Amino acid sequence: MTQPLEQGFELLPCYCPIEPAVHPAVADIEQRAVAWLDRMALPGVSRKRLLGTRSAEFFCRFVPTGATHNVLAATLWVYWGFAFDDVRCDTGVLSANPAQFLPEAARVQQALENPARTGLTDPYALALHDIGARFRGCATPTQVRRFTEAHRRWLFAVSWQVANRATGRMPGLDEYLSMRLGTSGGPPTMAMLEIGLGEEVPSSEMDSPRVRALTDCASMVAALDNDLHSYRKERLLGQTEQNLVTVLRTESQRSLEEAVLAAVGIRDRLMSLFLRLAERVRRGGSAPLRSYVDCLGHGIRGNIDWALRVPRYQGLGSPGWSRTPLDPSSAPLPYPTVAWWWDELRE
């Protein structure tokens, strides 16, 4: 059964044949993370709203078998990321002013990468510096570098989104998919998986086109799930100018119902690709790589389970699960940003 959200929009049953899982220390991790948040006192977002993100549950669903100390460090970034996104990316004076947002993005990125704390006064920069120090203490140099590069990718994509908002520009579908890979926060979140696990995936595997495609595919599925989950909230707040459903309606003059069905079809074809490609990557992969691939799947499922309960998406409730994809086609999607991922299925 579908669950009506508002006139013309329904949340469809979700295709995700992956079992749910959560880290057994989630309650302890949340308690310690909340204590950290109280010390950091991030401005511009209420304590109630920040705790309502349930960020500990979110990341504990991604890495259910991770090292507790490492998962805690990653959870702190998730809390930080939601606060920064709300206050300085989606709303506020910076959200439609690229000339102001870009220097701010550079400042927080520098705070993350620079081990020295000298000159930091902004609470968001100070908190991110603390997270960076925690990562340097629990992760390998390679894992830290992968995370900082993924973090820069996220901020670059958000800058792109801010520039579009500033000019009232609606991207086309392929451009939107390229941008959304970054703005979703997927790159830094997925980069924290191996930190949470405490296992470094060899560069010969992690940097291969096949694993890059799998990682981005997982990020994209989660990003499009978030677009569907957040659409009602964004409509109420007037923030739907860059959402998959809105892009489809604008580019192809679809009705709302048609756009939602098209969005779910795209998402389900990517989900099907992820399942096939994950199996291909597991074969012959190292033990750390196989654990990483498992966590990519946990992340897709965990993101859905979290979103259906979290106040951020206004407690959607579950629309149920589908055993089959809405669009069963195994052909590549006709968008260059993602089409090459199907090439990595080759033997």
C-alpha atoms as one frame of an Amber mdcrd trajectory, in Angstrom:
protein
   0.000   0.000   0.000   1.110   3.556  -0.641   0.880   6.311   1.909  -0.574
   9.614   0.693   1.485  12.615   1.692  -0.380  15.434   0.024  -2.544  15.884
  -3.011  -0.783  14.507  -6.084   2.106  12.880  -4.203   2.499   9.385  -2.809
   5.454   7.680  -1.201   5.768   4.375  -3.068   6.858   1.046  -1.576  10.638
   0.860  -1.602  12.743  -1.702  -3.441  15.733  -2.586  -1.256  16.376  -6.326
  -0.773  18.950  -5.745   1.986  18.284  -6.668   5.601  18.401  -3.922   8.251
  21.183  -3.799  10.838  22.395  -1.396  13.513  25.488  -1.147  15.715  24.821
  -2.672  19.158  26.420   0.316  20.942  24.132   2.884  19.313  22.710   4.134
  22.625  26.160   4.685  24.134  27.427   6.347  20.961  24.444   8.692  20.947
  24.954   9.619  24.601  28.617  10.459  24.058  27.858  12.375  20.868  25.212
  14.484  22.612  27.723  15.382  25.333  30.119  16.521  22.598  27.392  18.604
  20.948  26.651  20.318  24.236  30.328  21.254  24.556  30.559  22.499  20.971
  27.364  24.624  21.186  26.915  25.000  17.425  24.953  28.218  16.760  21.914
  28.700  14.523  20.274  25.341  15.188  18.314  24.340  18.260  19.458  21.470
  20.436  16.090  19.781  19.922  16.375  19.956  16.146  19.960  18.714  16.158
  19.199  15.759  18.412  16.146  15.092  16.250  18.439  14.244  13.335  19.165
  10.967  15.137  22.615  11.046  13.610  23.916   8.297  15.881  21.224   5.930
  14.657  21.914   7.064  11.092  25.595   6.146  11.027  25.239   3.124  13.295
  22.998   1.665  10.601  25.789   2.199   8.043  28.507   0.420  10.045  26.784
  -2.113  12.311  30.025  -4.036  12.945  32.406  -1.096  13.340  34.826  -0.191
  16.139  32.787   1.813  18.654  35.374   4.579  19.123  35.721   5.052  15.376
  31.967   4.974  14.782  31.584   7.673  17.441  34.063   9.943  15.639  32.162
   9.491  12.379  28.846  10.101  14.130  30.115  13.479  15.340  30.670  14.499
  11.740  27.125  13.448  10.808  25.711  15.693  13.542  28.039  18.484  12.429
  27.114  17.977   8.775  23.375  18.225   9.402  23.854  21.426  11.422  26.158
  23.008   8.847  23.830  21.996   6.013  20.796  23.523   7.714  22.423  26.757
   8.839  24.865  27.574   6.036  23.860  25.531   2.966  20.071  25.247   2.746
  18.986  28.400   4.599  20.526  31.607   5.873  22.497  34.389   4.220  25.067
  32.047   2.662  22.596  29.670   1.016  22.029  31.866  -2.056  25.281  33.851
  -2.066  28.208  31.966  -3.618  30.558  34.906  -3.045  30.042  34.457   0.701
  29.600  30.695   0.797  32.835  29.798  -1.001  35.139  31.542   1.521  33.189
  29.901   4.334  33.590  26.494   2.685  37.322  27.107   2.324  37.636  28.079
   5.992  35.962  24.958   7.346  37.865  22.717   4.926  41.115  24.251   6.126
  40.049  23.682   9.732  39.502  20.001   8.913  42.820  19.490   7.130  45.171
  21.602   9.276  46.330  19.899  12.494  47.042  23.313  14.046  44.176  25.093
  15.772  45.702  28.573  15.527  43.314  31.401  14.702  40.055  29.418  14.731
  37.113  31.264  16.275  34.032  30.065  14.374  32.246  27.313  16.339  31.660
  25.261  13.179  35.338  25.424  12.232  36.394  24.562  15.779  34.048  21.569
  15.910  35.208  20.282  12.532  38.837  20.703  13.595  38.100  18.530  16.617
  36.565  15.864  14.377  39.614  15.967  12.112  41.890  15.449  15.109  39.805
  12.454  16.171  40.107  10.939  12.709  43.872  11.434  12.706  43.936   9.581
  16.020  41.879   6.557  14.986  42.308   6.223  11.208  45.233   5.660   8.869
  46.741   8.598   6.930  45.251   7.157   3.741  41.773   7.003   5.264  42.074
  10.583   6.532  43.172  11.777   3.103  40.259   9.979   1.456  37.850  11.632
   3.861  39.245  15.147   3.429  39.115  14.802  -0.358  35.524  13.551  -0.157
  34.682  16.451   2.156  36.061  18.907  -0.394  33.964  17.222  -3.081  30.856
  17.751  -0.944  31.577  21.435  -0.359  32.325  21.981  -4.063  28.970  20.463
  -5.024  27.142  22.553  -2.421  28.815  25.648  -3.889  27.446  24.613  -7.281
  23.968  24.300  -5.763  24.279  27.695  -4.059  25.291  29.289  -7.368  22.240
  27.789  -9.091  19.995  29.076  -6.308  21.498  32.550  -6.521  20.579  32.873
 -10.199  17.307  30.909 -10.094  18.835  28.339 -12.438  17.313  24.859 -12.721
  19.870  22.226 -13.839  19.024  19.593 -16.410  18.704  15.988 -15.278  22.240
  14.784 -16.039  23.752  17.909 -14.513  21.528  17.489 -11.481  22.670  13.885
 -11.002  26.294  14.993 -11.159  25.699  17.752  -8.625  23.530  15.601  -6.362
  26.290  13.027  -5.968  28.112  15.662  -3.953  25.386  17.753  -2.321  23.842
  14.689  -0.677  26.860  14.353   1.599  27.403  10.869   0.198  31.145  11.190
  -0.517  32.248  12.038   3.049  29.715   9.647   4.556  30.917   6.727   2.446
  34.535   7.707   3.096  33.866   7.206   6.810  32.808   3.580   6.328  36.329
   2.174   6.360  37.208   4.516   9.245  34.267   3.113  11.195  35.299  -0.435
  10.327  38.906   0.180  11.316  40.073  -1.507   8.111  41.860   0.212   5.225
  40.837  -0.923   1.760  43.972  -1.215  -0.426  44.335   1.650  -2.891  44.580
  -0.802  -5.784  40.979  -1.746  -5.003  39.478   1.472  -3.628  40.791   3.619
  -6.483  39.711   1.228  -9.233  36.946   2.400 -11.581  34.736  -0.526 -10.492
  34.837   0.334  -6.776  34.497   4.042  -7.536  31.396   3.249  -9.603  29.957
   1.071  -6.830  30.586   3.734  -4.184  29.016   6.492  -6.252  26.086   4.237
  -7.147  25.379   3.634  -3.463  25.636   7.372  -2.780  23.274   8.132  -5.649
  20.633   5.635  -4.539  20.685   7.142  -1.050  20.603  10.676  -2.462  17.559
   9.954  -4.608  15.851   8.244  -1.678  16.449  11.444   0.284  14.972  13.508
  -2.549  11.793  11.456  -2.415  11.622  11.462   1.377  12.263  15.197   1.659
   9.990  16.369  -1.136   6.976  17.068   1.066   9.004  19.005   3.630  10.758
  21.008   0.927   7.449  21.890  -0.724   6.142  23.230   2.555   9.305  25.301
   3.030   9.481  26.421  -0.615  12.891  24.737  -1.113  12.143  22.349  -3.994
  14.003  24.295  -6.652  16.714  21.584  -6.871  15.160  18.173  -6.215  14.937
  15.193  -8.575  11.143  15.423  -8.744  11.223  19.129  -9.560  13.969  18.679
 -12.153  11.926  15.976 -13.887   8.797  18.126 -13.840  10.673  21.103 -15.265
  12.735  19.319 -17.913   9.976  17.088 -19.287   6.793  18.958 -18.323   5.589
  15.938 -16.324   2.751  16.018 -13.833   3.697  15.494 -10.198   2.554  11.867
 -10.289   4.481  11.215 -13.522   7.610  12.837 -12.106   7.462  10.752  -8.936
   7.072   7.543 -10.932   9.979   8.539 -13.191  12.137   9.371 -10.150  11.417
   6.012  -8.520  12.131   4.249 -11.818  15.556   5.896 -12.056  16.285   5.120
  -8.434  15.255   1.467  -8.765  17.409   0.895 -11.839  20.363   2.235  -9.870
  19.460  -0.026  -6.946  19.417  -3.031  -9.272  22.792  -2.006 -10.666  24.214
  -1.667  -7.165  23.204  -5.217  -6.277  24.783  -6.655  -9.425  27.923  -4.563
  -9.174  28.371  -5.288  -5.456  28.376  -9.008  -6.182  30.927  -8.451  -8.942
  33.214  -6.425  -6.630  33.010  -8.963  -3.785  34.354 -11.746  -5.996  38.084
 -11.820  -5.500  38.120  -8.740  -3.265  40.162  -8.448  -0.097  38.498  -8.884
   3.306  38.497  -5.104   3.982  36.919  -4.490   0.571  34.187  -7.060   1.188
  33.403  -5.442   4.548  33.290  -2.047   2.855  30.894  -3.320   0.190  28.654
  -4.773   2.901  28.548  -1.358   4.585  27.602   0.356   1.331  24.548  -1.893
   1.267  23.850  -1.294   4.944  24.055   2.421   4.180  21.386   2.273   1.501
  19.007   0.295   3.705  19.900   2.196   6.864  19.308   5.549   5.210  15.769
   4.447   4.289  14.959   3.053   7.744  16.299   6.207   9.392  14.470   8.582
   7.025  11.100   6.936   7.593  11.354   7.631  11.337  13.327  10.831  11.708
  11.539  14.132  12.511  13.681  15.808   9.831  11.419  14.216   7.219   8.342
  14.739   9.389   7.856  11.129  10.447   6.797   9.713   7.097   6.047   6.254
   8.396   6.714   3.195   6.262   5.038   2.881   2.848   6.035  -0.774   2.770
   8.587  -2.665   0.713   8.539  -3.856  -2.864  10.036  -7.188  -3.893  10.727
  -5.947  -7.398  11.963  -2.683  -8.931   9.399  -0.345 -10.437  11.503  -0.284
 -13.617  13.019  -3.762 -14.162  15.253  -2.743 -17.081  18.902  -3.766 -16.757
  20.026  -1.376 -19.505  22.199   1.624 -18.611  20.386   4.852 -17.853  20.876
   7.388 -20.678  22.688   9.963 -18.533  26.492  10.237 -18.917  27.054  10.901
 -15.202  25.895   7.389 -14.328  25.847   5.444 -17.627  29.507   4.367 -17.360
  28.809   2.518 -14.110  27.157  -0.276 -16.112  30.439  -0.768 -18.014  31.993
  -1.999 -14.772  29.789  -5.107 -14.811  32.030  -6.614 -17.453  34.124  -9.610
 -16.492
